[in-house]
Amino acid sequence: SYFIHDIIGCSVVTTEGTIVGEVEEVYKFPGQDVWAIRRGTGVEMIPAVKEFIKDVDIRHRKIVVRPIEGLLGEM
């Protein structure tokens, strides 16, 4: 569990080191939060669940994700 203002602005990379983008917004839904990740001119939505979010380093403003096929569109 993290504060929304700590998550917004963090860079997001995959477990393989591919840069995904930056957290632009956090949406609160009944089942889980969803993080909106800015990728150039588009936005990717990632559910904030342990299956996808592998590490959150607030101090270094970095989040590591392990997306399943199709979650992030074309990488």
Short mmCIF file of N, CA and C in Angstrom, two decimals:
data_model
loop_
_atom_site.label_atom_id
_atom_site.label_comp_id
_atom_site.label_asym_id
_atom_site.label_seq_id
_atom_site.Cartn_x
_atom_site.Cartn_y
_atom_site.Cartn_z
N SER A 1 0.84 -1.17 0.00
CA SER A 1 0.00 0.00 0.00
C SER A 1 0.89 1.24 0.00
N TYR A 2 0.56 2.19 -0.88
CA TYR A 2 1.36 3.39 -1.05
C TYR A 2 0.44 4.60 -1.15
N PHE A 3 0.99 5.77 -0.86
CA PHE A 3 0.24 6.99 -1.07
C PHE A 3 0.21 7.30 -2.56
N ILE A 4 -0.93 7.77 -3.05
CA ILE A 4 -1.07 8.07 -4.47
C ILE A 4 -0.02 9.08 -4.92
N HIS A 5 0.22 10.12 -4.12
CA HIS A 5 1.19 11.15 -4.52
C HIS A 5 2.61 10.59 -4.61
N ASP A 6 2.88 9.46 -3.94
CA ASP A 6 4.21 8.83 -4.05
C ASP A 6 4.34 8.04 -5.35
N ILE A 7 3.24 7.48 -5.84
CA ILE A 7 3.25 6.66 -7.05
C ILE A 7 3.29 7.51 -8.31
N ILE A 8 2.50 8.58 -8.33
CA ILE A 8 2.44 9.44 -9.52
C ILE A 8 3.81 10.06 -9.78
N GLY A 9 4.26 9.94 -11.02
CA GLY A 9 5.56 10.48 -11.41
C GLY A 9 6.68 9.46 -11.40
N CYS A 10 6.43 8.27 -10.85
CA CYS A 10 7.47 7.23 -10.84
C CYS A 10 7.67 6.68 -12.26
N SER A 11 8.91 6.35 -12.59
CA SER A 11 9.18 5.69 -13.86
C SER A 11 8.81 4.22 -13.72
N VAL A 12 8.40 3.62 -14.83
CA VAL A 12 7.97 2.22 -14.84
C VAL A 12 8.80 1.47 -15.86
N VAL A 13 9.39 0.34 -15.43
CA VAL A 13 10.17 -0.52 -16.32
C VAL A 13 9.70 -1.96 -16.12
N THR A 14 9.95 -2.80 -17.13
CA THR A 14 9.61 -4.21 -17.01
C THR A 14 10.73 -4.93 -16.27
N THR A 15 10.47 -6.16 -15.88
CA THR A 15 11.50 -6.96 -15.20
C THR A 15 12.70 -7.21 -16.11
N GLU A 16 12.52 -7.07 -17.43
CA GLU A 16 13.63 -7.21 -18.38
C GLU A 16 14.38 -5.90 -18.59
N GLY A 17 13.89 -4.81 -17.99
CA GLY A 17 14.57 -3.53 -18.10
C GLY A 17 14.04 -2.60 -19.18
N THR A 18 12.97 -3.00 -19.87
CA THR A 18 12.37 -2.16 -20.90
C THR A 18 11.60 -1.02 -20.25
N ILE A 19 11.87 0.20 -20.70
CA ILE A 19 11.17 1.36 -20.17
C ILE A 19 9.73 1.37 -20.67
N VAL A 20 8.78 1.47 -19.75
CA VAL A 20 7.37 1.50 -20.10
C VAL A 20 6.89 2.94 -20.17
N GLY A 21 7.20 3.73 -19.15
CA GLY A 21 6.76 5.12 -19.12
C GLY A 21 6.77 5.65 -17.71
N GLU A 22 5.80 6.51 -17.41
CA GLU A 22 5.72 7.16 -16.10
C GLU A 22 4.28 7.13 -15.61
N VAL A 23 4.09 6.88 -14.32
CA VAL A 23 2.75 6.86 -13.75
C VAL A 23 2.16 8.27 -13.80
N GLU A 24 1.03 8.37 -14.48
CA GLU A 24 0.37 9.66 -14.66
C GLU A 24 -0.81 9.85 -13.70
N GLU A 25 -1.49 8.74 -13.38
CA GLU A 25 -2.68 8.83 -12.55
C GLU A 25 -2.92 7.49 -11.87
N VAL A 26 -3.59 7.53 -10.73
CA VAL A 26 -3.99 6.33 -10.01
C VAL A 26 -5.50 6.37 -9.88
N TYR A 27 -6.17 5.33 -10.37
CA TYR A 27 -7.62 5.23 -10.28
C TYR A 27 -7.98 4.22 -9.21
N LYS A 28 -8.86 4.60 -8.30
CA LYS A 28 -9.30 3.73 -7.21
C LYS A 28 -10.59 3.03 -7.63
N PHE A 29 -10.54 1.70 -7.73
CA PHE A 29 -11.71 0.90 -8.04
C PHE A 29 -11.97 -0.06 -6.89
N PRO A 30 -13.19 -0.58 -6.77
CA PRO A 30 -13.50 -1.48 -5.65
C PRO A 30 -12.59 -2.71 -5.57
N GLY A 31 -12.24 -3.31 -6.69
CA GLY A 31 -11.42 -4.52 -6.69
C GLY A 31 -9.94 -4.26 -6.48
N GLN A 32 -9.41 -3.23 -7.10
CA GLN A 32 -8.01 -2.85 -6.97
C GLN A 32 -7.80 -1.49 -7.61
N ASP A 33 -6.66 -0.89 -7.32
CA ASP A 33 -6.30 0.36 -8.00
C ASP A 33 -5.79 0.01 -9.39
N VAL A 34 -5.90 0.97 -10.29
CA VAL A 34 -5.35 0.84 -11.64
C VAL A 34 -4.46 2.06 -11.87
N TRP A 35 -3.23 1.78 -12.31
CA TRP A 35 -2.28 2.86 -12.57
C TRP A 35 -2.25 3.18 -14.05
N ALA A 36 -2.39 4.46 -14.39
CA ALA A 36 -2.30 4.93 -15.78
C ALA A 36 -0.84 5.31 -16.03
N ILE A 37 -0.23 4.64 -17.01
CA ILE A 37 1.18 4.84 -17.34
C ILE A 37 1.27 5.57 -18.67
N ARG A 38 1.87 6.76 -18.66
CA ARG A 38 2.06 7.55 -19.90
C ARG A 38 3.18 6.94 -20.71
N ARG A 39 2.88 6.56 -21.96
CA ARG A 39 3.86 6.03 -22.91
C ARG A 39 3.82 6.90 -24.16
N GLY A 40 4.69 7.88 -24.23
CA GLY A 40 4.67 8.79 -25.37
C GLY A 40 3.36 9.54 -25.42
N THR A 41 2.60 9.33 -26.50
CA THR A 41 1.31 10.01 -26.63
C THR A 41 0.15 9.15 -26.14
N GLY A 42 0.43 7.92 -25.71
CA GLY A 42 -0.62 7.02 -25.25
C GLY A 42 -0.55 6.76 -23.76
N VAL A 43 -1.56 6.06 -23.27
CA VAL A 43 -1.62 5.70 -21.86
C VAL A 43 -1.93 4.21 -21.76
N GLU A 44 -1.19 3.51 -20.93
CA GLU A 44 -1.43 2.09 -20.64
C GLU A 44 -2.00 1.99 -19.24
N MET A 45 -2.92 1.08 -19.03
CA MET A 45 -3.53 0.88 -17.72
C MET A 45 -3.02 -0.45 -17.15
N ILE A 46 -2.48 -0.39 -15.92
CA ILE A 46 -1.96 -1.58 -15.27
C ILE A 46 -2.66 -1.74 -13.92
N PRO A 47 -3.31 -2.89 -13.71
CA PRO A 47 -3.89 -3.14 -12.38
C PRO A 47 -2.77 -3.21 -11.34
N ALA A 48 -2.97 -2.56 -10.23
CA ALA A 48 -1.95 -2.52 -9.17
C ALA A 48 -2.11 -3.75 -8.27
N VAL A 49 -1.75 -4.90 -8.83
CA VAL A 49 -1.83 -6.16 -8.09
C VAL A 49 -0.47 -6.84 -8.13
N LYS A 50 -0.20 -7.70 -7.15
CA LYS A 50 1.12 -8.31 -7.03
C LYS A 50 1.50 -9.17 -8.23
N GLU A 51 0.53 -9.64 -9.01
CA GLU A 51 0.85 -10.41 -10.21
C GLU A 51 1.59 -9.58 -11.26
N PHE A 52 1.35 -8.28 -11.28
CA PHE A 52 1.98 -7.40 -12.27
C PHE A 52 3.04 -6.48 -11.66
N ILE A 53 2.80 -5.97 -10.46
CA ILE A 53 3.73 -5.03 -9.82
C ILE A 53 4.73 -5.83 -8.99
N LYS A 54 5.98 -5.83 -9.42
CA LYS A 54 7.00 -6.65 -8.76
C LYS A 54 7.84 -5.88 -7.75
N ASP A 55 8.02 -4.58 -7.96
CA ASP A 55 8.80 -3.79 -7.00
C ASP A 55 8.41 -2.33 -7.12
N VAL A 56 8.26 -1.69 -5.98
CA VAL A 56 7.99 -0.25 -5.94
C VAL A 56 9.06 0.36 -5.05
N ASP A 57 9.90 1.19 -5.67
CA ASP A 57 11.00 1.85 -4.96
C ASP A 57 10.70 3.35 -4.95
N ILE A 58 9.98 3.78 -3.91
CA ILE A 58 9.57 5.18 -3.82
C ILE A 58 10.79 6.09 -3.73
N ARG A 59 11.79 5.67 -3.00
CA ARG A 59 12.99 6.50 -2.82
C ARG A 59 13.65 6.84 -4.16
N HIS A 60 13.72 5.85 -5.07
CA HIS A 60 14.35 6.07 -6.37
C HIS A 60 13.33 6.35 -7.48
N ARG A 61 12.04 6.44 -7.07
CA ARG A 61 10.95 6.77 -8.01
C ARG A 61 10.90 5.79 -9.17
N LYS A 62 10.99 4.49 -8.87
CA LYS A 62 11.02 3.45 -9.90
C LYS A 62 10.09 2.30 -9.52
N ILE A 63 9.33 1.85 -10.51
CA ILE A 63 8.42 0.72 -10.34
C ILE A 63 8.77 -0.33 -11.38
N VAL A 64 8.87 -1.58 -10.95
CA VAL A 64 9.17 -2.69 -11.85
C VAL A 64 7.90 -3.52 -12.01
N VAL A 65 7.52 -3.77 -13.27
CA VAL A 65 6.32 -4.55 -13.56
C VAL A 65 6.67 -5.78 -14.39
N ARG A 66 5.84 -6.81 -14.25
CA ARG A 66 5.97 -8.00 -15.08
C ARG A 66 4.64 -8.17 -15.80
N PRO A 67 4.52 -7.56 -16.98
CA PRO A 67 3.24 -7.62 -17.69
C PRO A 67 3.04 -8.97 -18.38
N ILE A 68 1.78 -9.38 -18.49
CA ILE A 68 1.47 -10.56 -19.28
C ILE A 68 1.32 -10.13 -20.72
N GLU A 69 1.34 -11.07 -21.64
CA GLU A 69 1.23 -10.76 -23.06
C GLU A 69 -0.07 -9.99 -23.32
N GLY A 70 0.05 -8.87 -24.02
CA GLY A 70 -1.10 -8.06 -24.39
C GLY A 70 -1.46 -6.97 -23.40
N LEU A 71 -0.89 -7.00 -22.18
CA LEU A 71 -1.25 -6.00 -21.18
C LEU A 71 -0.80 -4.60 -21.58
N LEU A 72 0.38 -4.49 -22.17
CA LEU A 72 0.93 -3.18 -22.51
C LEU A 72 0.90 -2.86 -23.99
N GLY A 73 0.08 -3.52 -24.73
CA GLY A 73 0.05 -3.24 -26.17
C GLY A 73 1.37 -3.64 -26.78
N GLU A 74 1.85 -2.88 -27.72
CA GLU A 74 3.12 -3.20 -28.39
C GLU A 74 4.27 -2.54 -27.68
N MET A 75 5.26 -3.34 -27.33
CA MET A 75 6.46 -2.83 -26.64
C MET A 75 7.61 -2.83 -27.61
#
